mmCIF file with all atom_site columns, C-alpha atoms in Angstrom:
data_model
loop_
_atom_site.group_PDB
_atom_site.id
_atom_site.type_symbol
_atom_site.label_atom_id
_atom_site.label_alt_id
_atom_site.label_comp_id
_atom_site.label_asym_id
_atom_site.label_entity_id
_atom_site.label_seq_id
_atom_site.pdbx_PDB_ins_code
_atom_site.Cartn_x
_atom_site.Cartn_y
_atom_site.Cartn_z
_atom_site.occupancy
_atom_site.B_iso_or_equiv
_atom_site.pdbx_formal_charge
_atom_site.auth_seq_id
_atom_site.auth_comp_id
_atom_site.auth_asym_id
_atom_site.auth_atom_id
_atom_site.pdbx_PDB_model_num
ATOM 1   C CA . MET A 1 1   ? 173.605 -106.320 -70.328 1.00 44.00 ? 1   MET A CA 1
ATOM 2   C CA . SER A 1 2   ? 174.700 -102.799 -70.818 1.00 41.00 ? 2   SER A CA 1
ATOM 3   C CA . ALA A 1 3   ? 171.505 -101.445 -69.330 1.00 42.00 ? 3   ALA A CA 1
ATOM 4   C CA . SER A 1 4   ? 171.758 -103.538 -66.180 1.00 42.00 ? 4   SER A CA 1
ATOM 5   C CA . SER A 1 5   ? 175.399 -102.816 -65.760 1.00 43.00 ? 5   SER A CA 1
ATOM 6   C CA . THR A 1 6   ? 175.007 -99.117  -66.044 1.00 41.00 ? 6   THR A CA 1
ATOM 7   C CA . PRO A 1 7   ? 172.856 -98.535  -62.975 1.00 42.00 ? 7   PRO A CA 1
ATOM 8   C CA . GLY A 1 8   ? 174.975 -100.840 -60.912 1.00 41.00 ? 8   GLY A CA 1
ATOM 9   C CA . HIS A 1 9   ? 178.110 -99.073  -61.986 1.00 43.00 ? 9   HIS A CA 1
ATOM 10  C CA . SER A 1 10  ? 176.512 -95.800  -61.117 1.00 44.00 ? 10  SER A CA 1
ATOM 11  C CA . ARG A 1 11  ? 175.631 -96.937  -57.582 1.00 46.00 ? 11  ARG A CA 1
ATOM 12  C CA . LEU A 1 12  ? 179.075 -98.302  -56.929 1.00 45.00 ? 12  LEU A CA 1
ATOM 13  C CA . THR A 1 13  ? 180.632 -95.216  -58.221 1.00 48.00 ? 13  THR A CA 1
ATOM 14  C CA . LYS A 1 14  ? 178.436 -93.031  -55.967 1.00 47.00 ? 14  LYS A CA 1
ATOM 15  C CA . ALA A 1 15  ? 179.084 -95.161  -52.915 1.00 43.00 ? 15  ALA A CA 1
ATOM 16  C CA . HIS A 1 16  ? 182.766 -95.212  -53.645 1.00 45.00 ? 16  HIS A CA 1
ATOM 17  C CA . LYS A 1 17  ? 182.737 -91.466  -53.974 1.00 48.00 ? 17  LYS A CA 1
ATOM 18  C CA . LEU A 1 18  ? 180.909 -91.082  -50.687 1.00 38.00 ? 18  LEU A CA 1
ATOM 19  C CA . SER A 1 19  ? 183.346 -93.423  -48.992 1.00 43.00 ? 19  SER A CA 1
ATOM 20  C CA . ILE A 1 20  ? 186.277 -91.609  -50.426 1.00 42.00 ? 20  ILE A CA 1
ATOM 21  C CA . ALA A 1 21  ? 184.803 -88.254  -49.422 1.00 43.00 ? 21  ALA A CA 1
ATOM 22  C CA . GLY A 1 22  ? 184.130 -89.513  -45.917 1.00 43.00 ? 22  GLY A CA 1
ATOM 23  C CA . VAL A 1 23  ? 187.616 -90.880  -45.591 1.00 39.00 ? 23  VAL A CA 1
ATOM 24  C CA . ALA A 1 24  ? 189.059 -87.684  -46.973 1.00 43.00 ? 24  ALA A CA 1
ATOM 25  C CA . THR A 1 25  ? 186.971 -85.589  -44.625 1.00 43.00 ? 25  THR A CA 1
ATOM 26  C CA . PHE A 1 26  ? 187.956 -87.729  -41.608 1.00 39.00 ? 26  PHE A CA 1
ATOM 27  C CA . SER A 1 27  ? 191.584 -87.652  -42.629 1.00 43.00 ? 27  SER A CA 1
ATOM 28  C CA . ALA A 1 28  ? 191.550 -83.897  -43.052 1.00 42.00 ? 28  ALA A CA 1
ATOM 29  C CA . ALA A 1 29  ? 189.879 -83.480  -39.682 1.00 42.00 ? 29  ALA A CA 1
ATOM 30  C CA . ALA A 1 30  ? 192.362 -85.829  -38.057 1.00 41.00 ? 30  ALA A CA 1
ATOM 31  C CA . LEU A 1 31  ? 195.229 -84.045  -39.715 1.00 37.00 ? 31  LEU A CA 1
ATOM 32  C CA . ALA A 1 32  ? 193.897 -80.687  -38.657 1.00 39.00 ? 32  ALA A CA 1
ATOM 33  C CA . PHE A 1 33  ? 193.388 -81.959  -35.077 1.00 39.00 ? 33  PHE A CA 1
ATOM 34  C CA . SER A 1 34  ? 196.877 -83.359  -34.898 1.00 41.00 ? 34  SER A CA 1
ATOM 35  C CA . LEU A 1 35  ? 198.549 -80.335  -36.421 1.00 41.00 ? 35  LEU A CA 1
ATOM 36  C CA . VAL A 1 36  ? 196.895 -77.604  -34.372 1.00 44.00 ? 36  VAL A CA 1
ATOM 37  C CA . PRO A 1 37  ? 198.000 -78.772  -30.873 1.00 47.00 ? 37  PRO A CA 1
ATOM 38  C CA . ALA A 1 38  ? 201.488 -79.487  -32.105 1.00 46.00 ? 38  ALA A CA 1
ATOM 39  C CA . ASP A 1 39  ? 201.870 -76.011  -33.572 1.00 50.00 ? 39  ASP A CA 1
ATOM 40  C CA . ALA A 1 40  ? 200.456 -74.325  -30.413 1.00 48.00 ? 40  ALA A CA 1
ATOM 41  C CA . ALA A 1 41  ? 202.797 -76.259  -28.083 1.00 45.00 ? 41  ALA A CA 1
ATOM 42  C CA . GLN A 1 42  ? 205.746 -75.505  -30.308 1.00 48.00 ? 42  GLN A CA 1
ATOM 43  C CA . ALA A 1 43  ? 204.830 -71.830  -30.405 1.00 45.00 ? 43  ALA A CA 1
ATOM 44  C CA . GLU A 1 44  ? 204.440 -71.774  -26.608 1.00 48.00 ? 44  GLU A CA 1
ATOM 45  C CA . THR A 1 45  ? 207.799 -73.476  -26.177 1.00 45.00 ? 45  THR A CA 1
ATOM 46  C CA . VAL A 1 46  ? 209.472 -71.132  -28.606 1.00 44.00 ? 46  VAL A CA 1
ATOM 47  C CA . SER A 1 47  ? 207.937 -68.064  -26.960 1.00 50.00 ? 47  SER A CA 1
ATOM 48  C CA . ALA A 1 48  ? 208.590 -69.323  -23.413 1.00 48.00 ? 48  ALA A CA 1
ATOM 49  C CA . ALA A 1 49  ? 212.218 -70.264  -24.028 1.00 51.00 ? 49  ALA A CA 1
ATOM 50  C CA . PRO A 1 50  ? 213.550 -66.673  -24.339 1.00 54.00 ? 50  PRO A CA 1
ATOM 51  C CA . VAL A 1 51  ? 211.684 -65.655  -21.161 1.00 55.00 ? 51  VAL A CA 1
ATOM 52  C CA . ALA A 1 52  ? 213.164 -68.524  -19.168 1.00 58.00 ? 52  ALA A CA 1
ATOM 53  C CA . TRP A 1 53  ? 216.652 -67.831  -20.529 1.00 50.00 ? 53  TRP A CA 1
ATOM 54  C CA . THR A 1 54  ? 216.320 -64.176  -19.707 1.00 57.00 ? 54  THR A CA 1
ATOM 55  C CA . LYS A 1 55  ? 215.371 -65.071  -16.129 1.00 59.00 ? 55  LYS A CA 1
ATOM 56  C CA . VAL A 1 56  ? 218.396 -67.344  -15.815 1.00 57.00 ? 56  VAL A CA 1
ATOM 57  C CA . VAL A 1 57  ? 220.747 -64.684  -17.168 1.00 54.00 ? 57  VAL A CA 1
ATOM 58  C CA . ASP A 1 58  ? 219.237 -61.930  -15.032 1.00 62.00 ? 58  ASP A CA 1
ATOM 59  C CA . GLY A 1 59  ? 219.459 -64.105  -11.922 1.00 65.00 ? 59  GLY A CA 1
ATOM 60  C CA . ALA A 1 60  ? 223.086 -64.950  -12.574 1.00 65.00 ? 60  ALA A CA 1
ATOM 61  C CA . GLN A 1 61  ? 223.935 -61.295  -13.224 1.00 69.00 ? 61  GLN A CA 1
ATOM 62  C CA . THR A 1 62  ? 222.085 -60.166  -10.084 1.00 69.00 ? 62  THR A CA 1
ATOM 63  C CA . LYS A 1 63  ? 223.878 -62.786  -7.984  1.00 71.00 ? 63  LYS A CA 1
ATOM 64  C CA . ALA A 1 64  ? 227.214 -61.784  -9.440  1.00 69.00 ? 64  ALA A CA 1
ATOM 65  C CA . MET A 1 65  ? 226.469 -58.107  -8.807  1.00 71.00 ? 65  MET A CA 1
ATOM 66  C CA . HIS A 1 66  ? 225.497 -58.814  -5.201  1.00 71.00 ? 66  HIS A CA 1
ATOM 67  C CA . GLY A 1 67  ? 228.690 -60.800  -4.728  1.00 70.00 ? 67  GLY A CA 1
ATOM 68  C CA . HIS A 1 68  ? 230.735 -57.960  -6.205  1.00 74.00 ? 68  HIS A CA 1
ATOM 69  C CA . LEU A 1 69  ? 229.035 -55.379  -4.013  1.00 74.00 ? 69  LEU A CA 1
ATOM 70  C CA . SER A 1 70  ? 229.528 -57.527  -0.920  1.00 79.00 ? 70  SER A CA 1
ATOM 71  C CA . ALA A 1 71  ? 233.224 -57.896  -1.707  1.00 79.00 ? 71  ALA A CA 1
ATOM 72  C CA . GLN A 1 72  ? 233.504 -54.147  -2.241  1.00 83.00 ? 72  GLN A CA 1
ATOM 73  C CA . GLN A 1 73  ? 231.741 -53.512  1.072   1.00 85.00 ? 73  GLN A CA 1
ATOM 74  C CA . VAL A 1 74  ? 234.098 -55.868  2.892   1.00 85.00 ? 74  VAL A CA 1
ATOM 75  C CA . ILE A 1 75  ? 237.078 -54.050  1.380   1.00 89.00 ? 75  ILE A CA 1
ATOM 76  C CA . ALA A 1 76  ? 235.563 -50.655  2.225   1.00 86.00 ? 76  ALA A CA 1
ATOM 77  C CA . ASP A 1 77  ? 234.916 -51.708  5.832   1.00 87.00 ? 77  ASP A CA 1
ATOM 78  C CA . ALA A 1 78  ? 238.448 -53.064  6.188   1.00 86.00 ? 78  ALA A CA 1
ATOM 79  C CA . ASN A 1 79  ? 239.902 -49.842  4.767   1.00 89.00 ? 79  ASN A CA 1
ATOM 80  C CA . ALA A 1 80  ? 237.716 -47.739  7.094   1.00 89.00 ? 80  ALA A CA 1
ATOM 81  C CA . LYS A 1 81  ? 238.839 -49.756  10.128  1.00 88.00 ? 81  LYS A CA 1
ATOM 82  C CA . ALA A 1 82  ? 242.464 -49.485  9.073   1.00 88.00 ? 82  ALA A CA 1
ATOM 83  C CA . ALA A 1 83  ? 242.122 -45.734  8.569   1.00 89.00 ? 83  ALA A CA 1
ATOM 84  C CA . ALA A 1 84  ? 240.411 -45.318  11.948  1.00 91.00 ? 84  ALA A CA 1
ATOM 85  C CA . LYS A 1 85  ? 243.158 -47.319  13.680  1.00 90.00 ? 85  LYS A CA 1
ATOM 86  C CA . ALA A 1 86  ? 245.857 -45.330  11.915  1.00 90.00 ? 86  ALA A CA 1
ATOM 87  C CA . LYS A 1 87  ? 244.200 -42.080  12.989  1.00 91.00 ? 87  LYS A CA 1
ATOM 88  C CA . ALA A 1 88  ? 243.844 -43.293  16.590  1.00 91.00 ? 88  ALA A CA 1
ATOM 89  C CA . ASP A 1 89  ? 247.496 -44.354  16.632  1.00 90.00 ? 89  ASP A CA 1
ATOM 90  C CA . ALA A 1 90  ? 248.556 -41.012  15.184  1.00 91.00 ? 90  ALA A CA 1
ATOM 91  C CA . ASP A 1 91  ? 246.462 -39.103  17.734  1.00 91.00 ? 91  ASP A CA 1
ATOM 92  C CA . ALA A 1 92  ? 247.861 -41.149  20.606  1.00 91.00 ? 92  ALA A CA 1
ATOM 93  C CA . LYS A 1 93  ? 251.395 -40.609  19.337  1.00 91.00 ? 93  LYS A CA 1
ATOM 94  C CA . ALA A 1 94  ? 250.826 -36.865  18.936  1.00 91.00 ? 94  ALA A CA 1
ATOM 95  C CA . LYS A 1 95  ? 249.315 -36.671  22.426  1.00 90.00 ? 95  LYS A CA 1
ATOM 96  C CA . ALA A 1 96  ? 252.223 -38.570  23.934  1.00 91.00 ? 96  ALA A CA 1
ATOM 97  C CA . GLU A 1 97  ? 254.714 -36.356  22.109  1.00 89.00 ? 97  GLU A CA 1
ATOM 98  C CA . ALA A 1 98  ? 252.891 -33.210  23.256  1.00 92.00 ? 98  ALA A CA 1
ATOM 99  C CA . ALA A 1 99  ? 252.887 -34.439  26.879  1.00 91.00 ? 99  ALA A CA 1
ATOM 100 C CA . ALA A 1 100 ? 256.590 -35.322  26.665  1.00 90.00 ? 100 ALA A CA 1
ATOM 101 C CA . LYS A 1 101 ? 257.349 -31.904  25.152  1.00 90.00 ? 101 LYS A CA 1
ATOM 102 C CA . LYS A 1 102 ? 255.375 -30.114  27.868  1.00 90.00 ? 102 LYS A CA 1
ATOM 103 C CA . ASP A 1 103 ? 257.180 -32.135  30.551  1.00 87.00 ? 103 ASP A CA 1
ATOM 104 C CA . ARG A 1 104 ? 260.566 -31.265  29.028  1.00 87.00 ? 104 ARG A CA 1
ATOM 105 C CA . GLU A 1 105 ? 259.613 -27.586  28.847  1.00 86.00 ? 105 GLU A CA 1
ATOM 106 C CA . GLN A 1 106 ? 258.465 -27.572  32.473  1.00 84.00 ? 106 GLN A CA 1
ATOM 107 C CA . LYS A 1 107 ? 261.653 -29.259  33.625  1.00 83.00 ? 107 LYS A CA 1
ATOM 108 C CA . THR A 1 108 ? 263.732 -26.858  31.566  1.00 79.00 ? 108 THR A CA 1
ATOM 109 C CA . ALA A 1 109 ? 261.805 -23.855  32.954  1.00 77.00 ? 109 ALA A CA 1
ATOM 110 C CA . ALA A 1 110 ? 262.193 -25.153  36.510  1.00 73.00 ? 110 ALA A CA 1
ATOM 111 C CA . SER A 1 111 ? 265.893 -25.701  35.922  1.00 71.00 ? 111 SER A CA 1
ATOM 112 C CA . ARG A 1 112 ? 266.331 -22.221  34.496  1.00 73.00 ? 112 ARG A CA 1
ATOM 113 C CA . SER A 1 113 ? 264.297 -20.717  37.351  1.00 65.00 ? 113 SER A CA 1
ATOM 114 C CA . ALA A 1 114 ? 266.425 -22.557  39.887  1.00 62.00 ? 114 ALA A CA 1
ATOM 115 C CA . ALA A 1 115 ? 269.540 -21.404  38.102  1.00 63.00 ? 115 ALA A CA 1
ATOM 116 C CA . ARG A 1 116 ? 268.307 -17.782  38.143  1.00 73.00 ? 116 ARG A CA 1
ATOM 117 C CA . THR A 1 117 ? 267.186 -17.845  41.766  1.00 77.00 ? 117 THR A CA 1
ATOM 118 C CA . PRO A 1 118 ? 270.087 -16.726  43.945  1.00 91.00 ? 118 PRO A CA 1
ATOM 119 C CA . VAL A 1 119 ? 270.863 -18.251  47.294  1.00 95.00 ? 119 VAL A CA 1
ATOM 120 C CA . PHE A 1 120 ? 270.160 -15.805  50.106  1.00 97.00 ? 120 PHE A CA 1
ATOM 121 C CA . ALA A 1 121 ? 271.803 -15.759  53.502  1.00 97.00 ? 121 ALA A CA 1
ATOM 122 C CA . ASN A 1 122 ? 269.701 -16.613  56.506  1.00 97.00 ? 122 ASN A CA 1
ATOM 123 C CA . ASN A 1 123 ? 270.175 -13.236  58.195  1.00 98.00 ? 123 ASN A CA 1
ATOM 124 C CA . LEU A 1 124 ? 268.701 -9.745   58.038  1.00 98.00 ? 124 LEU A CA 1
ATOM 125 C CA . ASP A 1 125 ? 270.665 -8.839   54.923  1.00 98.00 ? 125 ASP A CA 1
ATOM 126 C CA . GLY A 1 126 ? 269.608 -12.046  53.170  1.00 98.00 ? 126 GLY A CA 1
ATOM 127 C CA . TRP A 1 127 ? 265.970 -11.668  54.224  1.00 98.00 ? 127 TRP A CA 1
ATOM 128 C CA . ILE A 1 128 ? 265.746 -8.140   52.833  1.00 98.00 ? 128 ILE A CA 1
ATOM 129 C CA . LYS A 1 129 ? 267.424 -9.149   49.573  1.00 98.00 ? 129 LYS A CA 1
ATOM 130 C CA . GLU A 1 130 ? 265.141 -12.177  49.139  1.00 98.00 ? 130 GLU A CA 1
ATOM 131 C CA . ALA A 1 131 ? 262.106 -9.997   49.872  1.00 98.00 ? 131 ALA A CA 1
ATOM 132 C CA . LEU A 1 132 ? 263.270 -7.479   47.247  1.00 98.00 ? 132 LEU A CA 1
ATOM 133 C CA . PHE A 1 133 ? 263.712 -10.342  44.730  1.00 97.00 ? 133 PHE A CA 1
ATOM 134 C CA . ILE A 1 134 ? 260.083 -11.413  45.257  1.00 97.00 ? 134 ILE A CA 1
ATOM 135 C CA . MET A 1 135 ? 258.823 -7.823   45.306  1.00 98.00 ? 135 MET A CA 1
ATOM 136 C CA . LYS A 1 136 ? 260.445 -7.131   41.947  1.00 97.00 ? 136 LYS A CA 1
ATOM 137 C CA . ARG A 1 137 ? 258.738 -10.184  40.476  1.00 95.00 ? 137 ARG A CA 1
ATOM 138 C CA . GLU A 1 138 ? 255.350 -9.087   41.894  1.00 97.00 ? 138 GLU A CA 1
ATOM 139 C CA . GLY A 1 139 ? 255.755 -5.396   41.024  1.00 97.00 ? 139 GLY A CA 1
ATOM 140 C CA . ILE A 1 140 ? 255.862 -4.173   44.632  1.00 98.00 ? 140 ILE A CA 1
ATOM 141 C CA . PRO A 1 141 ? 257.988 -1.025   45.057  1.00 98.00 ? 141 PRO A CA 1
ATOM 142 C CA . GLY A 1 142 ? 260.618 -0.556   47.776  1.00 97.00 ? 142 GLY A CA 1
ATOM 143 C CA . THR A 1 143 ? 264.354 -0.273   48.323  1.00 98.00 ? 143 THR A CA 1
ATOM 144 C CA . TYR A 1 144 ? 266.862 -1.969   50.574  1.00 98.00 ? 144 TYR A CA 1
ATOM 145 C CA . ALA A 1 145 ? 267.446 1.263    52.490  1.00 98.00 ? 145 ALA A CA 1
ATOM 146 C CA . GLY A 1 146 ? 263.761 1.984    53.066  1.00 98.00 ? 146 GLY A CA 1
ATOM 147 C CA . ILE A 1 147 ? 263.042 -1.567   54.253  1.00 98.00 ? 147 ILE A CA 1
ATOM 148 C CA . HIS A 1 148 ? 266.105 -1.729   56.511  1.00 98.00 ? 148 HIS A CA 1
ATOM 149 C CA . ARG A 1 149 ? 265.307 1.629    58.129  1.00 97.00 ? 149 ARG A CA 1
ATOM 150 C CA . ASN A 1 150 ? 261.768 0.591    59.040  1.00 98.00 ? 150 ASN A CA 1
ATOM 151 C CA . ILE A 1 151 ? 262.817 -2.847   60.276  1.00 98.00 ? 151 ILE A CA 1
ATOM 152 C CA . MET A 1 152 ? 265.318 -1.347   62.689  1.00 98.00 ? 152 MET A CA 1
ATOM 153 C CA . ARG A 1 153 ? 262.710 1.087    64.045  1.00 97.00 ? 153 ARG A CA 1
ATOM 154 C CA . GLU A 1 154 ? 259.940 -1.551   64.395  1.00 97.00 ? 154 GLU A CA 1
ATOM 155 C CA . SER A 1 155 ? 261.809 -4.650   65.665  1.00 97.00 ? 155 SER A CA 1
ATOM 156 C CA . SER A 1 156 ? 265.551 -3.925   65.769  1.00 97.00 ? 156 SER A CA 1
ATOM 157 C CA . GLY A 1 157 ? 265.929 -6.794   63.288  1.00 97.00 ? 157 GLY A CA 1
ATOM 158 C CA . ASN A 1 158 ? 264.329 -9.459   65.477  1.00 98.00 ? 158 ASN A CA 1
ATOM 159 C CA . PRO A 1 159 ? 261.974 -11.642  63.403  1.00 98.00 ? 159 PRO A CA 1
ATOM 160 C CA . MET A 1 160 ? 260.304 -12.978  66.565  1.00 98.00 ? 160 MET A CA 1
ATOM 161 C CA . ALA A 1 161 ? 259.457 -9.535   67.957  1.00 98.00 ? 161 ALA A CA 1
ATOM 162 C CA . ILE A 1 162 ? 255.888 -9.042   69.238  1.00 97.00 ? 162 ILE A CA 1
ATOM 163 C CA . ASN A 1 163 ? 254.094 -6.011   70.633  1.00 96.00 ? 163 ASN A CA 1
ATOM 164 C CA . ASN A 1 164 ? 251.945 -6.950   73.624  1.00 95.00 ? 164 ASN A CA 1
ATOM 165 C CA . TRP A 1 165 ? 251.091 -3.485   74.961  1.00 94.00 ? 165 TRP A CA 1
ATOM 166 C CA . ASP A 1 166 ? 249.695 -1.271   72.142  1.00 94.00 ? 166 ASP A CA 1
ATOM 167 C CA . ILE A 1 167 ? 246.056 -0.949   71.080  1.00 94.00 ? 167 ILE A CA 1
ATOM 168 C CA . ASN A 1 168 ? 246.389 -3.839   68.632  1.00 94.00 ? 168 ASN A CA 1
ATOM 169 C CA . ALA A 1 169 ? 247.528 -6.108   71.429  1.00 95.00 ? 169 ALA A CA 1
ATOM 170 C CA . GLN A 1 170 ? 244.630 -4.903   73.599  1.00 95.00 ? 170 GLN A CA 1
ATOM 171 C CA . ASN A 1 171 ? 242.304 -5.876   70.751  1.00 95.00 ? 171 ASN A CA 1
ATOM 172 C CA . GLY A 1 172 ? 243.833 -9.367   70.575  1.00 96.00 ? 172 GLY A CA 1
ATOM 173 C CA . ILE A 1 173 ? 245.754 -8.869   67.331  1.00 96.00 ? 173 ILE A CA 1
ATOM 174 C CA . PRO A 1 174 ? 249.312 -7.969   68.395  1.00 97.00 ? 174 PRO A CA 1
ATOM 175 C CA . SER A 1 175 ? 251.852 -6.746   65.853  1.00 97.00 ? 175 SER A CA 1
ATOM 176 C CA . LYS A 1 176 ? 254.474 -9.379   65.009  1.00 98.00 ? 176 LYS A CA 1
ATOM 177 C CA . GLY A 1 177 ? 257.705 -9.880   63.086  1.00 98.00 ? 177 GLY A CA 1
ATOM 178 C CA . LEU A 1 178 ? 260.356 -7.682   61.531  1.00 98.00 ? 178 LEU A CA 1
ATOM 179 C CA . LEU A 1 179 ? 257.931 -4.994   60.397  1.00 98.00 ? 179 LEU A CA 1
ATOM 180 C CA . GLN A 1 180 ? 255.325 -5.535   63.124  1.00 97.00 ? 180 GLN A CA 1
ATOM 181 C CA . VAL A 1 181 ? 252.372 -6.597   61.003  1.00 97.00 ? 181 VAL A CA 1
ATOM 182 C CA . ILE A 1 182 ? 249.003 -7.499   62.551  1.00 97.00 ? 182 ILE A CA 1
ATOM 183 C CA . LEU A 1 183 ? 247.225 -10.661  61.396  1.00 97.00 ? 183 LEU A CA 1
ATOM 184 C CA . PRO A 1 184 ? 244.373 -9.016   59.388  1.00 97.00 ? 184 PRO A CA 1
ATOM 185 C CA . THR A 1 185 ? 246.904 -6.940   57.441  1.00 97.00 ? 185 THR A CA 1
ATOM 186 C CA . PHE A 1 186 ? 249.126 -9.964   56.896  1.00 98.00 ? 186 PHE A CA 1
ATOM 187 C CA . LYS A 1 187 ? 246.204 -12.010  55.564  1.00 97.00 ? 187 LYS A CA 1
ATOM 188 C CA . ALA A 1 188 ? 245.021 -9.223   53.262  1.00 97.00 ? 188 ALA A CA 1
ATOM 189 C CA . TYR A 1 189 ? 248.464 -8.469   51.787  1.00 98.00 ? 189 TYR A CA 1
ATOM 190 C CA . HIS A 1 190 ? 250.178 -11.851  51.955  1.00 98.00 ? 190 HIS A CA 1
ATOM 191 C CA . VAL A 1 191 ? 251.959 -12.627  48.694  1.00 97.00 ? 191 VAL A CA 1
ATOM 192 C CA . LYS A 1 192 ? 251.557 -16.073  47.199  1.00 94.00 ? 192 LYS A CA 1
ATOM 193 C CA . GLY A 1 193 ? 254.822 -17.995  47.139  1.00 91.00 ? 193 GLY A CA 1
ATOM 194 C CA . THR A 1 194 ? 255.846 -16.870  50.609  1.00 97.00 ? 194 THR A CA 1
ATOM 195 C CA . LYS A 1 195 ? 255.055 -18.717  53.835  1.00 97.00 ? 195 LYS A CA 1
ATOM 196 C CA . PHE A 1 196 ? 251.766 -17.933  55.505  1.00 97.00 ? 196 PHE A CA 1
ATOM 197 C CA . ASP A 1 197 ? 253.456 -17.121  58.806  1.00 97.00 ? 197 ASP A CA 1
ATOM 198 C CA . GLN A 1 198 ? 253.674 -13.677  60.416  1.00 97.00 ? 198 GLN A CA 1
ATOM 199 C CA . TYR A 1 199 ? 256.999 -14.596  62.011  1.00 98.00 ? 199 TYR A CA 1
ATOM 200 C CA . ASP A 1 200 ? 258.607 -15.706  58.751  1.00 98.00 ? 200 ASP A CA 1
ATOM 201 C CA . PRO A 1 201 ? 261.023 -12.831  57.973  1.00 98.00 ? 201 PRO A CA 1
ATOM 202 C CA . VAL A 1 202 ? 260.634 -12.821  54.186  1.00 98.00 ? 202 VAL A CA 1
ATOM 203 C CA . ALA A 1 203 ? 256.835 -13.278  54.236  1.00 98.00 ? 203 ALA A CA 1
ATOM 204 C CA . ASN A 1 204 ? 256.584 -10.517  56.876  1.00 98.00 ? 204 ASN A CA 1
ATOM 205 C CA . ILE A 1 205 ? 258.674 -8.045   54.865  1.00 98.00 ? 205 ILE A CA 1
ATOM 206 C CA . VAL A 1 206 ? 256.859 -8.702   51.571  1.00 98.00 ? 206 VAL A CA 1
ATOM 207 C CA . ALA A 1 207 ? 253.360 -8.452   53.117  1.00 98.00 ? 207 ALA A CA 1
ATOM 208 C CA . ALA A 1 208 ? 254.288 -5.238   54.969  1.00 98.00 ? 208 ALA A CA 1
ATOM 209 C CA . CYS A 1 209 ? 255.798 -3.689   51.830  1.00 98.00 ? 209 CYS A CA 1
ATOM 210 C CA . ASN A 1 210 ? 252.711 -4.714   49.816  1.00 98.00 ? 210 ASN A CA 1
ATOM 211 C CA . TYR A 1 211 ? 250.517 -2.964   52.398  1.00 98.00 ? 211 TYR A CA 1
ATOM 212 C CA . ALA A 1 212 ? 252.758 0.128    52.486  1.00 98.00 ? 212 ALA A CA 1
ATOM 213 C CA . ALA A 1 213 ? 252.727 0.357    48.673  1.00 97.00 ? 213 ALA A CA 1
ATOM 214 C CA . ASP A 1 214 ? 248.918 0.238    48.701  1.00 97.00 ? 214 ASP A CA 1
ATOM 215 C CA . ARG A 1 215 ? 248.585 2.846    51.459  1.00 96.00 ? 215 ARG A CA 1
ATOM 216 C CA . TYR A 1 216 ? 251.679 5.040    51.120  1.00 96.00 ? 216 TYR A CA 1
ATOM 217 C CA . GLY A 1 217 ? 253.062 4.301    47.646  1.00 97.00 ? 217 GLY A CA 1
ATOM 218 C CA . SER A 1 218 ? 256.140 2.508    49.014  1.00 97.00 ? 218 SER A CA 1
ATOM 219 C CA . MET A 1 219 ? 257.777 1.383    52.247  1.00 98.00 ? 219 MET A CA 1
ATOM 220 C CA . ASP A 1 220 ? 260.345 4.066    51.462  1.00 97.00 ? 220 ASP A CA 1
ATOM 221 C CA . ASN A 1 221 ? 257.695 6.668    52.294  1.00 97.00 ? 221 ASN A CA 1
ATOM 222 C CA . VAL A 1 222 ? 257.116 5.275    55.798  1.00 96.00 ? 222 VAL A CA 1
ATOM 223 C CA . ASN A 1 223 ? 259.099 6.970    58.532  1.00 92.00 ? 223 ASN A CA 1
ATOM 224 C CA . SER A 1 224 ? 257.011 6.205    61.608  1.00 88.00 ? 224 SER A CA 1
ATOM 225 C CA . ALA A 1 225 ? 254.396 3.809    62.905  1.00 83.00 ? 225 ALA A CA 1
ATOM 226 C CA . TYR A 1 226 ? 252.127 2.739    60.102  1.00 85.00 ? 226 TYR A CA 1
#
């Protein structure tokens, strides 16, 4: 009995061992198979999570920064426009004030000039005095006596006097006015501010005295036809 039981026991024991080993091997393989993917996925999740979070944070910060910069740009543009408008308003105000000041100064100067300009009589005495007033302003020499003396010799004080018989008349340019001035001479020595008219007494005197000053030094030095 013991001899027959021994081999049988041995076979069962060997088969049992093989079965157990196979089961153990399968279980270990299954365990290893199940554990490896789980660990890899967990590792990937763990490693991917910080990257994703970083992207979210960076995106939010970038968006916030862009919003801040946009707001700052809007404020800067508004300030620039306000400054430009203020400058334009200030320039316009300064220009208007300068124009008003210039206008006031011109009116004041005109008023003072009018106040300083005497009223001259419309006769020979007044014509000579007015001519002397203009001559003084223009730097043309001459005296009342010198002008009066030459007027009396040339025209006897008649502002409409004309010479129709001398050489000038024969040449088509007769002498005219108080000091008998021909047209070319009148044009050349006419003084701005007086009438452009040979017969105008003041314009005639001033032009003649201007010519005499250029040629003789002064009307006072003229004692005959000139």
